[in-house]
PDB file of C-alpha atoms in Angstrom:
ATOM      1  CA  LYS A   1    -173.016 -61.113  35.117  1.00 76.00           C
ATOM      2  CA  ASN A   2    -172.143 -59.085  32.098  1.00 86.00           C
ATOM      3  CA  GLN A   3    -172.743 -56.015  34.140  1.00 87.00           C
ATOM      4  CA  GLU A   4    -170.184 -57.227  36.688  1.00 88.00           C
ATOM      5  CA  VAL A   5    -167.638 -57.967  33.982  1.00 89.00           C
ATOM      6  CA  ILE A   6    -168.226 -54.509  32.476  1.00 90.00           C
ATOM      7  CA  GLU A   7    -167.834 -52.901  35.899  1.00 90.00           C
ATOM      8  CA  ALA A   8    -164.704 -54.922  36.568  1.00 91.00           C
ATOM      9  CA  ALA A   9    -163.356 -53.946  33.151  1.00 92.00           C
ATOM     10  CA  LYS A  10    -164.138 -50.269  33.852  1.00 91.00           C
ATOM     11  CA  LEU A  11    -162.330 -50.500  37.180  1.00 92.00           C
ATOM     12  CA  GLU A  12    -159.417 -52.205  35.493  1.00 92.00           C
ATOM     13  CA  LEU A  13    -159.411 -49.521  32.793  1.00 93.00           C
ATOM     14  CA  GLN A  14    -159.411 -46.778  35.437  1.00 94.00           C
ATOM     15  CA  ARG A  15    -156.504 -48.465  37.243  1.00 94.00           C
ATOM     16  CA  SER A  16    -154.665 -48.825  33.963  1.00 94.00           C
ATOM     17  CA  ARG A  17    -155.271 -45.141  33.148  1.00 94.00           C
ATOM     18  CA  LYS A  18    -154.001 -44.138  36.616  1.00 95.00           C
ATOM     19  CA  GLN A  19    -150.952 -46.335  36.140  1.00 94.00           C
ATOM     20  CA  ALA A  20    -150.468 -44.840  32.670  1.00 95.00           C
ATOM     21  CA  GLU A  21    -150.756 -41.326  34.095  1.00 95.00           C
ATOM     22  CA  GLN A  22    -148.317 -42.213  36.858  1.00 95.00           C
ATOM     23  CA  ALA A  23    -146.013 -43.733  34.259  1.00 95.00           C
ATOM     24  CA  GLU A  24    -146.245 -40.539  32.170  1.00 95.00           C
ATOM     25  CA  VAL A  25    -145.450 -38.439  35.259  1.00 96.00           C
ATOM     26  CA  GLN A  26    -142.487 -40.733  36.017  1.00 96.00           C
ATOM     27  CA  VAL A  27    -141.325 -40.496  32.374  1.00 96.00           C
ATOM     28  CA  ALA A  28    -141.610 -36.694  32.531  1.00 95.00           C
ATOM     29  CA  GLU A  29    -139.683 -36.651  35.819  1.00 96.00           C
ATOM     30  CA  ALA A  30    -137.064 -38.969  34.334  1.00 96.00           C
ATOM     31  CA  ARG A  31    -136.733 -36.708  31.268  1.00 96.00           C
ATOM     32  CA  THR A  32    -136.420 -33.663  33.529  1.00 96.00           C
ATOM     33  CA  ALA A  33    -133.771 -35.448  35.619  1.00 96.00           C
ATOM     34  CA  GLU A  34    -131.953 -36.515  32.445  1.00 96.00           C
ATOM     35  CA  MET A  35    -131.991 -32.937  31.111  1.00 96.00           C
ATOM     36  CA  ALA A  36    -130.751 -31.659  34.459  1.00 96.00           C
ATOM     37  CA  ALA A  37    -127.987 -34.292  34.431  1.00 96.00           C
ATOM     38  CA  ARG A  38    -126.964 -33.297  30.876  1.00 96.00           C
ATOM     39  CA  GLN A  39    -126.940 -29.619  31.849  1.00 96.00           C
ATOM     40  CA  LEU A  40    -124.881 -30.421  34.952  1.00 96.00           C
ATOM     41  CA  GLU A  41    -122.445 -32.432  32.828  1.00 95.00           C
ATOM     42  CA  ALA A  42    -122.162 -29.560  30.321  1.00 95.00           C
ATOM     43  CA  ASP A  43    -121.637 -27.072  33.146  1.00 94.00           C
ATOM     44  CA  SER A  44    -119.000 -29.355  34.681  1.00 94.00           C
ATOM     45  CA  ARG A  45    -117.170 -29.639  31.345  1.00 93.00           C
ATOM     46  CA  SER A  46    -117.311 -25.879  30.852  1.00 93.00           C
ATOM     47  CA  LEU A  47    -116.069 -25.269  34.385  1.00 93.00           C
ATOM     48  CA  ALA A  48    -113.297 -27.817  33.952  1.00 94.00           C
ATOM     49  CA  GLU A  49    -112.240 -26.216  30.662  1.00 92.00           C
ATOM     50  CA  THR A  50    -112.342 -22.737  32.187  1.00 93.00           C
ATOM     51  CA  SER A  51    -110.383 -23.938  35.211  1.00 93.00           C
ATOM     52  CA  SER A  52    -107.872 -25.612  32.931  1.00 93.00           C
ATOM     53  CA  GLN A  53    -107.450 -22.420  30.908  1.00 93.00           C
ATOM     54  CA  GLU A  54    -107.081 -20.339  34.052  1.00 95.00           C
ATOM     55  CA  LEU A  55    -104.559 -22.810  35.425  1.00 94.00           C
ATOM     56  CA  GLN A  56    -102.640 -22.677  32.133  1.00 95.00           C
ATOM     57  CA  LYS A  57    -102.629 -18.869  32.246  1.00 96.00           C
ATOM     58  CA  ALA A  58    -101.493 -18.911  35.874  1.00 96.00           C
ATOM     59  CA  MET A  59     -98.703 -21.340  35.017  1.00 96.00           C
ATOM     60  CA  GLU A  60     -97.594 -19.188  32.066  1.00 96.00           C
ATOM     61  CA  SER A  61     -97.641 -16.100  34.277  1.00 96.00           C
ATOM     62  CA  ALA A  62     -95.636 -17.900  36.950  1.00 97.00           C
ATOM     63  CA  GLN A  63     -93.121 -19.034  34.307  1.00 96.00           C
ATOM     64  CA  LYS A  64     -92.750 -15.443  33.078  1.00 96.00           C
ATOM     65  CA  ASP A  65     -92.277 -14.266  36.667  1.00 96.00           C
ATOM     66  CA  ILE A  66     -89.596 -16.912  37.195  1.00 97.00           C
ATOM     67  CA  GLU A  67     -87.820 -15.931  33.973  1.00 96.00           C
ATOM     68  CA  SER A  68     -88.018 -12.259  34.895  1.00 96.00           C
ATOM     69  CA  SER A  69     -86.653 -12.999  38.360  1.00 96.00           C
ATOM     70  CA  MET A  70     -83.804 -15.052  36.913  1.00 96.00           C
ATOM     71  CA  HIS A  71     -82.946 -12.254  34.480  1.00 96.00           C
ATOM     72  CA  ALA A  72     -82.982  -9.712  37.309  1.00 97.00           C
ATOM     73  CA  GLN A  73     -80.712 -12.003  39.316  1.00 96.00           C
ATOM     74  CA  GLN A  74     -78.289 -12.279  36.380  1.00 96.00           C
ATOM     75  CA  VAL A  75     -78.261  -8.495  35.944  1.00 96.00           C
ATOM     76  CA  THR A  76     -77.645  -8.064  39.669  1.00 97.00           C
ATOM     77  CA  GLN A  77     -74.808 -10.613  39.639  1.00 96.00           C
ATOM     78  CA  GLU A  78     -73.221  -8.889  36.655  1.00 96.00           C
ATOM     79  CA  ALA A  79     -73.506  -5.512  38.385  1.00 96.00           C
ATOM     80  CA  LEU A  80     -71.925  -6.993  41.533  1.00 96.00           C
ATOM     81  CA  ARG A  81     -69.107  -8.498  39.473  1.00 96.00           C
ATOM     82  CA  LYS A  82     -68.420  -5.143  37.815  1.00 96.00           C
ATOM     83  CA  ALA A  83     -68.594  -3.361  41.161  1.00 96.00           C
ATOM     84  CA  ARG A  84     -66.073  -5.849  42.610  1.00 95.00           C
ATOM     85  CA  GLU A  85     -63.768  -5.288  39.622  1.00 95.00           C
ATOM     86  CA  GLU A  86     -64.049  -1.520  40.020  1.00 94.00           C
ATOM     87  CA  LEU A  87     -63.465  -1.827  43.747  1.00 94.00           C
ATOM     88  CA  GLY A  88     -60.369  -3.930  43.072  1.00 93.00           C
ATOM     89  CA  GLU A  89     -59.097  -1.380  40.545  1.00 94.00           C
ATOM     90  CA  THR A  90     -59.817   1.449  42.981  1.00 95.00           C
ATOM     91  CA  ALA A  91     -57.949  -0.410  45.736  1.00 94.00           C
ATOM     92  CA  LYS A  92     -54.977  -0.900  43.387  1.00 94.00           C
ATOM     93  CA  LYS A  93     -55.026   2.786  42.451  1.00 95.00           C
ATOM     94  CA  GLN A  94     -55.254   3.726  46.114  1.00 95.00           C
ATOM     95  CA  GLN A  95     -52.250   1.507  46.937  1.00 95.00           C
ATOM     96  CA  PHE A  96     -50.329   3.013  44.033  1.00 95.00           C
ATOM     97  CA  LEU A  97     -51.163   6.559  45.148  1.00 96.00           C
ATOM     98  CA  GLU A  98     -50.258   5.762  48.755  1.00 96.00           C
ATOM     99  CA  GLU A  99     -46.900   4.373  47.576  1.00 96.00           C
ATOM    100  CA  GLU A 100     -46.357   7.452  45.404  1.00 96.00           C
ATOM    101  CA  ASN A 101     -47.227   9.654  48.378  1.00 96.00           C
ATOM    102  CA  ARG A 102     -44.704   7.789  50.573  1.00 96.00           C
ATOM    103  CA  ASN A 103     -42.039   8.116  47.855  1.00 96.00           C
ATOM    104  CA  LEU A 104     -42.743  11.827  47.427  1.00 96.00           C
ATOM    105  CA  LYS A 105     -42.514  12.338  51.203  1.00 96.00           C
ATOM    106  CA  LYS A 106     -39.188  10.498  51.244  1.00 96.00           C
ATOM    107  CA  GLN A 107     -37.942  12.617  48.320  1.00 96.00           C
ATOM    108  CA  GLN A 108     -39.166  15.780  50.055  1.00 96.00           C
ATOM    109  CA  GLN A 109     -37.453  14.783  53.296  1.00 95.00           C
ATOM    110  CA  ALA A 110     -34.249  13.925  51.435  1.00 94.00           C
ATOM    111  CA  ALA A 111     -34.350  17.237  49.535  1.00 95.00           C
ATOM    112  CA  GLN A 112     -35.000  19.119  52.763  1.00 94.00           C
ATOM    113  CA  ARG A 113     -32.090  17.391  54.505  1.00 94.00           C
ATOM    114  CA  ALA A 114     -29.843  18.110  51.520  1.00 93.00           C
ATOM    115  CA  ALA A 115     -30.872  21.760  51.494  1.00 93.00           C
ATOM    116  CA  GLU A 116     -30.303  22.047  55.229  1.00 92.00           C
ATOM    117  CA  ALA A 117     -26.909  20.408  54.910  1.00 91.00           C
ATOM    118  CA  HIS A 118     -26.010  22.722  52.034  1.00 91.00           C
ATOM    119  CA  LEU A 119     -27.087  25.784  54.014  1.00 90.00           C
ATOM    120  CA  GLU A 120     -25.117  24.624  57.026  1.00 88.00           C
ATOM    121  CA  LYS A 121     -21.982  24.260  54.888  1.00 88.00           C
ATOM    122  CA  LYS A 122     -22.512  27.684  53.362  1.00 86.00           C
ATOM    123  CA  ALA A 123     -23.099  29.215  56.779  1.00 82.00           C
ATOM    124  CA  GLU A 124     -20.024  27.522  58.231  1.00 81.00           C
ATOM    125  CA  SER A 125     -17.835  28.662  55.367  1.00 79.00           C
ATOM    126  CA  GLY A 126     -19.322  32.130  55.464  1.00 70.00           C
ATOM    127  CA  GLY A 127     -20.294  31.716  51.805  1.00 60.00           C
ATOM    128  CA  TRP A 128     -23.488  33.657  51.414  1.00 53.00           C
ATOM    129  CA  PHE A 129     -23.072  35.799  54.439  1.00 51.00           C
ATOM    130  CA  GLY A 130     -19.549  36.956  53.709  1.00 50.00           C
ATOM    131  CA  CYS A 131     -18.025  38.793  56.611  1.00 49.00           C
ATOM    132  CA  CYS A 132     -21.188  38.680  58.656  1.00 50.00           C
ATOM    133  CA  SER A 133     -20.555  35.471  60.528  1.00 49.00           C
ATOM    134  CA  SER A 134     -22.737  36.605  63.391  1.00 49.00           C
ATOM    135  CA  ILE A 135     -25.954  35.927  61.412  1.00 49.00           C
ATOM    136  CA  GLU A 136     -27.689  32.868  62.755  1.00 53.00           C
ATOM    137  CA  LYS A 137     -28.292  29.797  60.703  1.00 53.00           C
ATOM    138  CA  VAL A 138     -31.568  29.653  58.725  1.00 53.00           C
ATOM    139  CA  PRO A 139     -34.013  27.471  60.691  1.00 56.00           C
ATOM    140  CA  PRO A 140     -35.052  24.261  58.888  1.00 55.00           C
ATOM    141  CA  THR A 141     -38.701  25.245  59.009  1.00 58.00           C
ATOM    142  CA  ALA A 142     -37.941  28.200  56.790  1.00 55.00           C
ATOM    143  CA  LEU A 143     -37.170  25.751  53.984  1.00 55.00           C
ATOM    144  CA  SER A 144     -40.347  23.774  54.398  1.00 55.00           C
ATOM    145  CA  PRO A 145     -42.490  23.837  51.225  1.00 58.00           C
ATOM    146  CA  THR A 146     -45.652  24.074  53.313  1.00 55.00           C
ATOM    147  CA  LYS A 147     -44.763  27.582  54.513  1.00 46.00           C
TER     148      LYS A 147
END
């Protein structure tokens, strides 16, 4: 009977050792899984931090682009305003010069008519031509300043 108890104890000891070995394997696997989980968590944190930094940089870059665009728009609007002012001044100068041109033409026409009238009077009275009344009148085109 003792022999049976010893054999039963040996079998029980072998089962216990196998269970202990299996438990050690499970503990090792659990530790490996825990280490992998910690590494994954660290990688996730690092990735999240990197992504956050990249997002922050992208947002700062976008803000600078927006500010640059707004400044360019302001410069363009100012240039357009100045161009409109210059165009308005040019239009005023053009109107003034056109009016001056019309006035000068009127003065030229009036002077030409006065000169023609004066020459006609002189020719009729024989003033410049004296006794030679057969000389024809001076044509008006001869007095034109363009010739």
